[in-house]
Amino acid sequence: MQRSVRLKSFELVARDINDVDVDLLHALSISVRWPHRPKDWDLLRRAGHGIVAVDGIGRVFGSAMWFPQGDDFATIGLVITTPRAQAQGGGRWLMDQVLEQCGDRNLALNATHAAYPLYVSLGFTNEAIVYMRQGEIPQKLPPMPAPDGELSDLPSGRLREITELDARAFGTNRARLLALLSEDASIATLSRGGEVVGYSMCREFGRGHVIGPTIARNDQDAVHLTAVHLKKLAGRFARVDTREKDGVFAEFLQQSGLGIAETVTTMSKGRRFLNRESNGPWVYGLASHAWS
Ligand SMILES: CC(C)(COP(=O)(O)OP(=O)(O)OC[C@H]1O[C@@H](n2cnc3c(N)ncnc32)[C@H](O)[C@@H]1OP(=O)(O)O)[C@@H](O)C(=O)NCCC(=O)NCCS
């Protein structure tokens, strides 16, 4: 008896991401060791569009999503092919379809090391490094000076108070995404002289909680807007994705148990994505890799 067999190769077809069971998407992200829960996939599907690569009996071998943000911009994420199907052209095939769906929108994404060569070949260029910081939060946070301003909770019904600030920092009005995120997030604001100068959201994601978006005018404000959530997460797992390499904010995260677990590269195609205004509000914490 022959001890090896060559199986027939099979064809994958593209289907809308809403047409498959969420458990299949969950299994796909587990196959590449990503922490997304079925609930996280549900939110992603509500926030954007996507396709999956499905075989003849409905198994999911790959995915790619895009998220319209405003009229002329979109972010891309959840580009995955299951390890058994990698390096056979599936990732490029999924991306080609997503790019076609995005039309002439300006684009941004956060590339893992594995996907970087693919995005370069598709015309994306580098803008920044994102540090994915995560870990268990200690009982006591490092000492910090008193906040310059007043920290408060923002009920989700008052999102309008932060939308314009967010758009200045992010570069595009993403009110629809913020409304979705706020359904299950706690939101903190920092005000000075009656004006909201920063905000942060904290929500459950993956293995624990993610803090972001965090929008602030300076490192100290970002520290307070992050600490306000971390204080409630002592002994639990949290994550912050930030483009701050060093400085007061990065050091505070490091001392708060949030070490660098991985880096990804922010890339864009079309208009430049990251445009920091001096003394203006800035994205200190990302909403997620997929939403940049
Ligand atoms: C990144 C990923 C989607 C690529 O999918 P894939 O099906 O292997 O992609 P393809 O076979 O179409 O290959 C695309 C290009 O990337 C290159 N490539 C694929 N995997 C690579 C790897 N691990 N390291 C370096 N280059 C790689 C290929 O050589 C190919 O280039 P070519 O067409 O010029 O030969 C897949 O590796 C993956 O799911 N990784 C884990 C999750 C992840 O990191 N996703 C990206 C999120 S931004």
Coordinates of C-alpha atoms and ligand atoms in Angstrom, one line a residue:
M1 CA 0.0 0.0 0.0
Q2 CA 1.3 3.4 -1.0
R3 CA 2.0 5.5 2.2
S4 CA 1.3 8.9 0.6
V5 CA -1.4 10.3 -1.5
R6 CA -1.8 13.5 -3.6
L7 CA -5.2 15.0 -2.9
K8 CA -7.0 16.9 -5.7
S9 CA -6.7 20.6 -5.3
F10 CA -9.9 22.5 -4.9
E11 CA -11.3 25.8 -6.0
L12 CA -12.2 28.8 -3.7
V13 CA -14.9 31.2 -4.5
A14 CA -15.5 34.7 -3.1
R15 CA -18.6 35.2 -1.0
D16 CA -19.9 38.2 0.9
I17 CA -18.6 38.1 4.5
N18 CA -22.1 38.4 5.8
D19 CA -23.1 35.1 4.2
V20 CA -21.0 32.9 6.4
D21 CA -21.5 31.8 10.0
V22 CA -19.5 33.9 12.5
D23 CA -17.9 30.7 14.0
L24 CA -16.2 30.1 10.7
L25 CA -14.6 33.6 10.8
H26 CA -13.6 32.9 14.4
A27 CA -11.9 29.7 13.4
L28 CA -10.1 31.6 10.6
S29 CA -8.7 34.2 13.0
I30 CA -7.7 31.6 15.5
S31 CA -5.8 29.8 12.8
V32 CA -3.4 32.8 12.5
R33 CA -3.4 33.3 16.3
W34 CA -5.5 36.5 16.3
P35 CA -7.5 37.2 19.5
H36 CA -10.8 38.2 17.9
R37 CA -13.9 36.7 19.6
P38 CA -17.1 36.0 17.6
K39 CA -18.5 39.2 19.1
D40 CA -15.6 41.2 17.7
W41 CA -16.3 39.7 14.2
D42 CA -19.9 40.7 14.6
L43 CA -18.9 44.3 15.3
L44 CA -16.4 44.3 12.4
R45 CA -19.2 43.1 10.0
R46 CA -21.5 45.8 11.2
A47 CA -18.8 48.4 10.6
G48 CA -17.7 47.5 7.1
H49 CA -17.7 45.3 4.1
G50 CA -15.8 42.2 3.2
I51 CA -15.3 39.0 1.3
V52 CA -14.4 35.5 2.3
A53 CA -12.8 32.7 0.3
V54 CA -15.0 29.6 0.6
D55 CA -14.5 26.0 -0.7
G56 CA -17.1 23.7 -2.2
I57 CA -18.4 22.6 1.2
G58 CA -18.6 26.0 2.8
R59 CA -15.3 26.1 4.7
V60 CA -13.7 29.5 5.0
F61 CA -10.0 29.8 3.9
G62 CA -9.6 33.5 3.8
S63 CA -11.0 37.0 4.4
A64 CA -10.5 40.6 3.6
M65 CA -12.5 43.6 4.8
W66 CA -12.7 47.3 4.2
F67 CA -14.3 50.1 6.3
P68 CA -15.6 53.2 4.6
Q69 CA -14.7 56.2 6.7
G70 CA -16.2 59.4 5.3
D71 CA -16.9 59.7 1.6
D72 CA -13.4 59.4 0.1
F73 CA -11.4 57.3 2.6
A74 CA -11.4 53.7 3.8
T75 CA -9.3 51.5 6.0
I76 CA -8.5 47.8 5.2
G77 CA -8.2 45.0 7.6
L78 CA -8.8 41.4 8.5
V79 CA -6.8 40.2 5.5
I80 CA -6.2 36.6 6.4
T81 CA -5.5 33.3 4.7
T82 CA -5.5 30.2 6.8
P83 CA -1.9 28.8 7.1
R84 CA -2.6 25.7 5.0
A85 CA -3.6 27.9 2.1
Q86 CA -0.9 30.6 2.4
A87 CA 1.7 31.5 -0.3
Q88 CA -0.5 30.2 -3.1
G89 CA -1.9 33.5 -4.3
G90 CA -5.0 33.7 -2.1
G91 CA -4.0 36.8 -0.2
R92 CA -3.4 38.8 -3.4
W93 CA -6.7 37.5 -4.9
L94 CA -8.6 38.7 -1.9
M95 CA -6.8 42.1 -1.9
D96 CA -7.5 42.6 -5.6
Q97 CA -11.2 42.3 -4.9
V98 CA -11.2 44.6 -1.9
L99 CA -9.3 47.2 -3.9
E100 CA -11.9 47.0 -6.7
Q101 CA -14.7 47.5 -4.1
C102 CA -12.9 50.5 -2.6
G103 CA -12.9 52.2 -6.0
D104 CA -11.0 55.5 -5.9
R105 CA -11.1 56.0 -2.1
N106 CA -7.8 56.9 -0.4
L107 CA -6.7 54.0 1.7
A108 CA -4.8 53.1 4.9
L109 CA -4.0 49.9 6.6
N110 CA -1.7 48.4 9.3
A111 CA 0.5 45.8 7.8
T112 CA 1.9 42.8 9.7
H113 CA 5.4 41.6 8.7
A114 CA 3.8 38.7 6.8
A115 CA 1.6 40.9 4.7
Y116 CA 4.1 43.8 4.2
P117 CA 5.6 42.6 0.8
L118 CA 2.1 42.1 -0.6
Y119 CA 1.0 45.6 0.2
V120 CA 4.2 47.1 -1.2
S121 CA 3.6 45.3 -4.4
L122 CA 0.0 46.7 -4.5
G123 CA 1.3 50.3 -4.3
F124 CA 1.0 51.1 -0.5
T125 CA 3.7 53.2 1.1
N126 CA 5.0 53.4 4.7
E127 CA 3.8 56.1 7.1
A128 CA 4.6 55.0 10.6
I129 CA 5.1 52.1 13.0
V130 CA 2.3 51.0 15.4
Y131 CA 3.3 49.5 18.7
M132 CA 0.9 46.9 20.0
R133 CA 1.2 47.1 23.7
Q134 CA -0.5 44.6 26.0
G135 CA -0.4 42.8 29.3
E136 CA -1.9 42.4 32.8
I137 CA -2.5 45.7 34.5
P138 CA -0.8 46.1 37.9
Q139 CA -2.8 47.0 41.1
K140 CA -1.1 50.3 41.3
L141 CA -0.3 52.6 38.3
P142 CA 2.9 54.7 38.2
P143 CA 2.6 58.1 39.9
M144 CA 1.5 61.0 37.7
P145 CA 0.9 64.7 38.1
A146 CA -2.8 65.9 38.5
P147 CA -4.6 66.3 35.2
D148 CA -4.6 69.7 33.6
G149 CA -8.4 69.9 33.3
E150 CA -11.4 67.9 34.3
L151 CA -11.9 64.2 33.5
S152 CA -15.5 63.1 33.1
D153 CA -17.6 60.2 31.7
L154 CA -19.3 60.8 28.4
P155 CA -22.7 59.1 27.9
S156 CA -23.0 57.5 24.4
G157 CA -25.9 59.8 23.6
R158 CA -23.5 62.8 23.7
L159 CA -21.0 61.7 21.1
R160 CA -21.5 64.9 19.2
E161 CA -19.2 66.6 21.8
I162 CA -16.2 64.6 20.5
T163 CA -16.9 64.0 16.8
E164 CA -15.3 67.2 15.6
L165 CA -12.2 66.8 17.8
D166 CA -11.9 63.2 16.6
A167 CA -12.1 64.3 12.9
R168 CA -9.4 66.8 13.4
A169 CA -7.1 64.2 14.9
F170 CA -8.0 61.3 12.6
G171 CA -8.3 63.4 9.4
T172 CA -11.8 62.1 8.4
N173 CA -15.2 62.3 10.1
R174 CA -15.8 58.8 11.4
A175 CA -19.0 59.5 13.4
R176 CA -20.7 56.3 12.3
L177 CA -17.9 54.1 13.5
L178 CA -17.7 56.0 16.8
A179 CA -21.4 55.5 17.3
L180 CA -21.0 51.7 16.8
L181 CA -18.0 51.6 19.2
S182 CA -19.8 53.6 21.8
E183 CA -22.6 51.0 22.1
D184 CA -20.3 48.9 24.3
A185 CA -17.6 51.3 25.4
S186 CA -17.0 53.5 28.3
I187 CA -15.9 57.0 27.2
A188 CA -13.9 59.5 29.2
T189 CA -13.3 63.1 28.2
L190 CA -10.8 65.7 29.4
S191 CA -12.0 69.4 29.4
R192 CA -10.1 72.6 29.9
G193 CA -11.9 75.9 30.2
G194 CA -15.2 74.3 29.3
E195 CA -13.8 72.8 26.0
V196 CA -13.3 69.1 25.4
V197 CA -9.6 68.7 24.5
G198 CA -9.4 64.9 24.5
Y199 CA -11.3 61.7 24.9
S200 CA -10.8 57.9 25.1
M201 CA -12.9 54.8 24.7
C202 CA -12.4 51.4 26.4
R203 CA -14.2 48.3 25.3
E204 CA -13.9 44.5 25.5
F205 CA -11.9 43.0 22.8
G206 CA -10.1 39.7 22.3
R207 CA -8.4 38.5 25.5
G208 CA -9.5 41.5 27.6
H209 CA -10.0 45.2 27.0
V210 CA -8.7 47.6 24.4
I211 CA -8.2 51.3 25.2
G212 CA -8.8 53.4 22.0
P213 CA -9.5 55.6 20.2
T214 CA -7.6 58.0 22.5
I215 CA -7.4 61.5 21.2
A216 CA -5.3 64.1 23.1
R217 CA -3.3 67.2 22.5
N218 CA -0.2 66.1 24.4
D219 CA 1.4 63.1 26.1
Q220 CA 0.2 64.1 29.6
D221 CA -3.4 64.4 28.6
A222 CA -3.1 61.0 26.8
V223 CA -1.7 59.5 30.0
H224 CA -4.7 60.6 32.0
L225 CA -7.2 59.6 29.4
T226 CA -5.7 56.1 29.4
A227 CA -5.1 55.8 33.1
V228 CA -8.8 56.6 33.9
H229 CA -9.7 53.2 32.2
L230 CA -6.6 51.3 33.4
K231 CA -7.5 52.0 37.0
K232 CA -10.6 49.9 36.6
L233 CA -8.7 47.1 34.9
A234 CA -6.2 46.2 37.7
G235 CA -5.3 42.5 37.4
R236 CA -6.9 42.2 34.0
F237 CA -5.6 42.0 30.5
A238 CA -5.5 45.2 28.4
R239 CA -4.2 46.4 25.1
V240 CA -3.2 49.8 23.6
D241 CA -2.1 50.3 20.0
T242 CA -0.1 53.5 19.6
R243 CA 2.3 55.2 17.2
E244 CA 4.2 56.8 20.1
K245 CA 7.6 55.2 20.2
D246 CA 9.0 57.0 23.2
G247 CA 8.2 59.9 25.4
V248 CA 5.9 60.3 28.5
F249 CA 3.0 58.4 27.1
A250 CA 5.0 55.4 25.8
E251 CA 6.9 55.2 29.2
F252 CA 3.7 55.4 31.1
L253 CA 2.3 52.4 29.1
Q254 CA 5.5 50.5 29.7
Q255 CA 5.3 51.1 33.5
S256 CA 1.6 50.1 33.5
G257 CA 2.3 46.6 32.4
L258 CA 1.7 47.2 28.7
G259 CA 4.9 45.9 27.0
I260 CA 5.4 45.8 23.2
A261 CA 4.0 42.5 21.8
E262 CA 4.3 43.2 18.1
T263 CA 4.7 46.1 15.6
V264 CA 2.8 46.7 12.4
T265 CA 3.4 49.3 9.7
T266 CA 0.8 52.0 8.9
M267 CA 0.7 52.3 5.1
S268 CA -1.4 54.3 2.7
K269 CA -2.4 54.5 -0.9
G270 CA -3.5 57.8 -2.5
R271 CA -3.6 60.8 -0.1
R272 CA -1.2 60.7 2.9
F273 CA -3.1 59.5 5.9
L274 CA -1.2 60.7 9.0
N275 CA -1.0 64.5 9.2
R276 CA -0.1 65.8 12.7
E277 CA -1.1 69.4 13.3
S278 CA 1.4 71.1 15.8
N279 CA -0.5 71.6 19.1
G280 CA -3.6 70.0 17.5
P281 CA -5.4 66.8 18.7
W282 CA -3.6 63.6 17.8
V283 CA -4.5 59.9 17.8
Y284 CA -2.5 58.5 20.7
G285 CA -4.5 55.2 20.8
L286 CA -5.9 53.4 17.8
A287 CA -9.5 52.1 17.7
S288 CA -8.0 48.9 16.3
H289 CA -5.6 47.8 13.6
A290 CA -8.4 47.4 11.1
W291 CA -9.8 50.9 11.7
S292 CA -6.3 52.5 11.9
Ligands
LIG1 C1 -0.5 38.0 4.9 C2 -1.3 36.9 4.3 C3 -2.8 37.3 4.2 C4 -0.8 36.6 2.9 O1 -1.7 35.7 2.3 P1 -1.2 34.6 1.2 O2 -2.4 33.9 0.8 O3 0.0 33.9 1.7 O4 -0.7 35.7 0.1 P2 -0.3 35.3 -1.4 O5 0.0 33.8 -1.6 O6 -1.2 36.0 -2.3 O7 1.1 36.1 -1.4 C5 1.2 37.5 -1.6 C6 2.6 37.9 -1.7 O8 3.2 37.9 -0.4 C7 4.3 37.1 -0.3 N1 4.2 36.4 1.0 C8 3.2 35.6 1.4 N2 3.4 35.1 2.6 C9 4.6 35.7 3.0 C10 5.3 35.6 4.2 N3 4.9 34.9 5.3 N4 6.5 36.3 4.3 C11 6.9 37.0 3.2 N5 6.2 37.1 2.1 C12 5.1 36.5 2.0 C13 4.2 36.1 -1.5 O9 5.5 35.8 -2.0 C14 3.4 36.9 -2.5 O10 4.2 37.7 -3.4 P3 4.2 37.3 -4.9 O11 2.7 37.3 -5.4 O12 4.9 38.4 -5.6 O13 4.8 36.0 -5.0 C15 -1.2 35.6 5.1 O14 0.2 35.3 5.3 C16 -1.8 35.6 6.5 O15 -3.0 35.5 6.7 N6 -1.0 35.9 7.5 C17 -1.4 36.0 8.9 C18 -2.4 37.1 9.1 C19 -1.8 38.4 8.7 O16 -0.7 38.8 9.0 N7 -2.6 39.2 7.9 C20 -2.3 40.5 7.4 C21 -2.9 41.5 8.2 S1 -2.3 43.1 7.7

